[in-house]
Short mmCIF file of C-alpha atoms in Angstrom, two decimals:
data_model
loop_
_atom_site.label_atom_id
_atom_site.label_comp_id
_atom_site.label_asym_id
_atom_site.label_seq_id
_atom_site.Cartn_x
_atom_site.Cartn_y
_atom_site.Cartn_z
CA MET D 216 -27.04 -14.95 8.49
CA LYS D 217 -24.05 -17.63 9.31
CA SER D 218 -24.34 -18.88 5.77
CA VAL D 219 -24.17 -15.74 4.16
CA GLN D 220 -20.87 -15.14 6.09
CA THR D 221 -19.60 -18.69 5.40
CA LYS D 222 -20.31 -18.17 1.64
CA ALA D 223 -18.36 -14.64 2.00
CA ASN D 224 -15.45 -16.50 3.73
CA SER D 225 -15.45 -19.14 1.19
CA SER D 226 -15.35 -16.57 -1.74
CA ALA D 227 -12.53 -14.88 0.05
CA LEU D 228 -10.42 -18.10 0.31
CA LEU D 229 -11.07 -18.82 -3.27
CA SER D 230 -9.95 -15.35 -4.50
CA ILE D 231 -6.91 -15.65 -2.79
CA SER D 232 -6.33 -19.28 -3.66
CA ASN D 233 -6.72 -18.05 -7.23
CA HIS D 234 -3.98 -15.20 -6.63
CA ILE D 235 -1.51 -17.69 -5.05
CA LEU D 236 -2.13 -19.95 -8.00
CA LYS D 237 -1.47 -17.53 -10.67
CA TRP D 238 1.61 -16.55 -8.75
CA SER D 239 3.09 -20.03 -8.24
CA LEU D 240 1.79 -22.17 -11.44
CA PRO D 241 3.10 -21.84 -15.14
CA ASN D 242 0.56 -19.85 -17.00
CA ASP D 243 -0.62 -22.63 -19.16
CA LEU D 244 -1.56 -24.38 -15.80
CA HIS D 245 -3.08 -22.12 -14.04
CA GLU D 246 -6.72 -22.10 -15.65
CA PRO D 247 -7.51 -25.64 -15.87
CA ILE D 248 -5.90 -26.29 -12.32
CA TYR D 249 -7.79 -23.76 -10.52
CA GLY D 250 -11.12 -24.80 -12.43
CA ASP D 251 -10.63 -28.38 -11.00
CA LEU D 252 -9.95 -27.03 -7.40
CA HIS D 253 -12.63 -24.62 -7.59
CA GLU D 254 -15.31 -27.52 -8.83
CA GLN D 255 -14.12 -30.14 -6.20
CA PHE D 256 -14.24 -26.85 -3.30
CA HIS D 257 -17.74 -26.44 -3.94
CA ILE D 258 -18.66 -30.20 -3.81
CA ILE D 259 -16.91 -30.50 -0.58
CA ASN D 260 -18.43 -27.47 0.64
CA LYS D 261 -21.86 -28.69 0.14
CA GLN D 262 -20.77 -31.38 2.91
CA SER D 263 -18.62 -29.12 5.17
CA ALA D 264 -17.38 -25.78 4.76
CA PHE D 265 -14.72 -26.39 7.23
CA LYS D 266 -13.53 -29.63 5.45
CA ALA D 267 -13.46 -27.48 1.98
CA CYS D 268 -11.51 -24.70 3.46
CA LEU D 269 -8.85 -27.32 4.80
CA TRP D 270 -8.74 -29.49 1.92
CA LEU D 271 -8.30 -26.20 -0.25
CA ILE D 272 -5.55 -24.86 2.02
CA GLN D 273 -3.73 -28.32 1.78
CA GLN D 274 -3.88 -28.24 -2.13
CA ILE D 275 -2.69 -24.95 -2.23
CA CYS D 276 0.47 -25.82 -0.30
CA SER D 277 0.87 -28.92 -2.43
CA VAL D 278 1.07 -26.58 -5.53
CA LEU D 279 3.46 -24.19 -4.01
CA TRP D 280 5.55 -26.95 -2.94
CA HIS D 281 5.89 -28.47 -6.10
CA PHE D 282 5.79 -25.67 -8.70
CA SER D 283 7.00 -22.23 -7.20
CA HIS D 284 10.60 -23.30 -6.62
CA SER D 285 11.06 -23.46 -10.17
CA THR D 286 8.56 -20.79 -11.46
CA GLN D 287 9.33 -18.13 -9.01
CA ARG D 288 13.03 -19.14 -8.48
CA GLY D 289 14.17 -15.72 -9.16
CA THR D 290 11.81 -14.34 -6.42
CA TYR D 291 13.13 -16.69 -3.83
CA MET D 292 16.40 -16.00 -4.50
CA PHE D 293 15.77 -12.42 -4.26
CA LEU D 294 14.04 -12.71 -1.14
CA ILE D 295 17.02 -14.93 0.43
CA SER D 296 19.63 -12.25 -0.61
CA ILE D 297 17.53 -9.64 1.12
CA PHE D 298 16.86 -11.74 4.17
CA SER D 299 20.68 -12.77 4.45
CA ILE D 300 21.85 -8.90 4.13
CA ILE D 301 19.34 -8.20 7.06
CA ALA D 302 20.88 -11.01 9.03
CA ILE D 303 24.34 -10.04 8.47
CA VAL D 304 23.48 -6.30 9.38
CA LEU D 305 21.38 -7.35 12.77
CA MET D 306 24.39 -9.55 13.75
CA THR D 307 26.98 -6.75 13.16
CA PHE D 308 24.53 -4.50 14.99
CA TRP D 309 24.44 -6.96 17.84
CA LEU D 310 28.12 -7.37 17.92
CA GLY D 311 28.87 -3.71 18.24
CA GLY D 312 26.93 -3.14 21.21
CA GLU D 313 23.30 -2.39 22.07
CA LEU D 314 20.67 -2.62 18.90
CA SER D 315 18.94 0.53 20.20
CA MET D 316 21.80 2.57 19.52
CA TYR D 317 21.75 1.80 15.73
CA PHE D 318 17.83 3.07 15.55
CA ASP D 319 16.87 6.83 15.17
CA ILE D 320 13.56 7.76 13.65
CA PRO D 321 14.66 11.28 12.48
CA SER D 322 17.45 9.69 10.67
CA ILE D 323 15.33 7.35 9.22
CA LEU D 324 13.17 10.00 7.91
CA ILE D 325 15.54 12.16 6.65
CA VAL D 326 16.91 9.51 4.23
CA CYS D 327 13.91 7.20 3.39
CA LEU D 328 11.27 9.99 2.76
CA PRO D 329 13.24 11.80 0.11
CA ALA D 330 14.25 8.87 -1.44
CA ILE D 331 10.81 7.24 -2.10
CA LEU D 332 9.23 10.68 -2.80
CA VAL D 333 12.01 11.70 -5.52
CA SER D 334 11.72 7.98 -6.98
CA LEU D 335 7.80 8.34 -7.21
CA MET D 336 8.11 11.85 -8.93
CA ALA D 337 11.02 10.52 -11.40
CA VAL D 338 9.01 7.64 -12.73
CA GLY D 339 5.37 8.00 -11.54
CA LYS D 340 3.11 6.20 -9.24
CA GLU D 341 2.16 3.39 -11.45
CA THR D 342 5.50 2.31 -12.58
CA PHE D 343 6.78 2.95 -9.18
CA MET D 344 4.30 0.47 -7.69
CA SER D 345 4.61 -2.16 -10.39
CA SER D 346 8.54 -2.21 -9.85
CA PHE D 347 7.92 -3.31 -6.27
CA LYS D 348 5.40 -6.03 -7.83
CA LEU D 349 8.14 -7.24 -10.11
CA LEU D 350 10.49 -7.92 -7.66
CA LEU D 351 8.19 -10.81 -6.28
CA ASN D 352 6.61 -12.08 -9.51
CA THR D 353 8.43 -13.79 -11.88
CA HIS D 354 5.75 -13.90 -14.41
CA LEU D 355 5.32 -10.39 -14.54
CA LEU D 356 8.92 -9.73 -15.07
CA ASN D 357 9.13 -12.24 -17.97
CA GLU D 358 6.20 -10.54 -19.84
CA LEU D 359 7.85 -7.17 -20.11
CA GLU D 360 10.17 -6.64 -23.03
CA GLU D 361 12.21 -4.24 -21.21
CA THR D 362 12.60 -2.73 -17.51
CA ASN D 363 14.17 0.34 -18.03
CA GLU D 364 11.75 2.50 -16.23
CA HIS D 365 11.30 -0.02 -13.22
CA VAL D 366 15.15 -0.39 -13.02
CA LYS D 367 15.29 3.50 -12.80
CA THR D 368 12.87 3.46 -9.81
CA PHE D 369 15.67 1.78 -7.64
CA GLU D 370 18.57 3.62 -9.51
CA VAL D 371 16.99 7.00 -8.27
CA MET D 372 15.86 5.70 -4.88
CA GLY D 373 19.56 4.53 -4.18
CA LYS D 374 21.27 7.68 -5.57
CA THR D 375 18.79 9.94 -3.52
CA ALA D 376 19.40 7.93 -0.37
CA MET D 377 22.71 8.22 -0.64
CA LEU D 378 22.70 11.88 -1.20
CA MET D 379 20.80 12.62 1.85
CA GLY D 380 23.17 10.49 4.12
CA TRP D 381 25.76 12.65 3.13
CA PHE D 382 23.60 15.37 3.68
CA GLY D 383 22.78 14.42 7.10
CA ILE D 384 26.52 14.00 7.74
CA VAL D 385 27.48 17.44 6.72
CA THR D 386 24.53 19.30 8.32
CA GLY D 387 25.10 17.08 11.53
CA ALA D 388 28.87 18.36 11.55
CA ILE D 389 27.92 21.68 11.17
CA ALA D 390 25.31 21.85 14.22
CA ILE D 391 28.05 19.95 16.06
CA ALA D 392 30.96 22.34 15.24
CA SER D 393 28.46 25.43 15.92
CA ASN D 394 26.92 24.81 19.16
CA ILE D 395 29.53 22.45 21.09
CA SER D 396 31.80 24.25 23.53
CA ALA D 397 35.33 23.10 24.32
CA GLU D 398 34.44 22.23 27.86
CA MET D 399 31.69 19.64 26.78
CA PHE D 400 33.61 18.21 23.64
CA ALA D 401 34.85 15.27 25.35
CA SER D 402 31.59 14.14 26.50
CA VAL D 403 29.27 15.19 24.06
CA PHE D 404 31.21 14.76 20.55
CA GLY D 405 31.26 11.06 20.66
CA PRO D 406 27.31 10.43 21.04
CA ALA D 407 26.35 13.49 18.75
CA PHE D 408 28.62 12.16 16.00
CA ALA D 409 27.63 8.55 16.39
CA VAL D 410 23.75 9.82 15.71
CA MET D 411 25.03 12.05 12.81
CA CYS D 412 26.59 9.11 11.19
CA LEU D 413 23.16 7.12 11.25
CA THR D 414 21.97 8.93 8.19
CA LEU D 415 24.77 7.71 6.11
CA LEU D 416 24.09 3.98 7.83
CA TYR D 417 20.65 4.03 6.71
CA SER D 418 21.44 5.48 3.23
CA LEU D 419 23.99 2.40 2.75
CA MET D 420 21.47 -0.02 3.88
CA MET D 421 18.83 1.42 1.39
CA LYS D 422 21.34 1.69 -1.50
CA THR D 423 22.03 -2.04 -0.78
CA PHE D 424 18.63 -2.91 -1.07
CA CYS D 425 17.85 -0.87 -4.73
CA TYR D 426 21.30 -2.41 -5.95
CA VAL D 427 19.78 -6.06 -5.29
CA ALA D 428 16.58 -4.96 -6.61
CA ILE D 429 18.37 -3.83 -10.01
CA LEU D 430 20.00 -6.85 -10.10
CA ARG D 431 16.62 -8.94 -9.82
CA LEU D 432 15.05 -6.68 -12.56
CA THR D 433 18.21 -6.96 -14.97
CA ARG D 434 18.82 -10.88 -14.92
#
């Protein structure tokens, strides 16, 4: 039973390694390097499964270090851009007050769900899913002659998010104006207006992500 489990773990590790190598290596080097690693892994595995797994992980890390910065440069730049924007936004939230006041689940759902659903209906499930894969894989991006449909995914998503943001602003303003009394205005309007504006904030954040994604796909 233990040997069966060990074999399954080894197969899973080899499969993961193959995907990582395919992502990080130039296309002409993937097959020969994976073949050598696969052969050497089984030789070491006969002596010790643990040593074989440790050796394979070290080799994969070495390949990532030496090749991915050139083969997946666009992916790294995209991720750095996204994380930089997130860091700046979070820092702005922190400087503006408590982070909790910038998070509202209903507002997130109002913006994100329609944006995702409309984009999904506009381009189809296959194109929608592959659009996100292209953001993280330069090889796939380079293989495509055109990315118009994939760009459309993020164009529709960004525009829908902005529309829903303004929709949240308008509906929130109507709700406040219809239900607030003169006596409660001073104490209620501020917090209510802040929550109302969160939909626009989330739509701007989603629009920014879509803008960076479009730049990634059109480079």
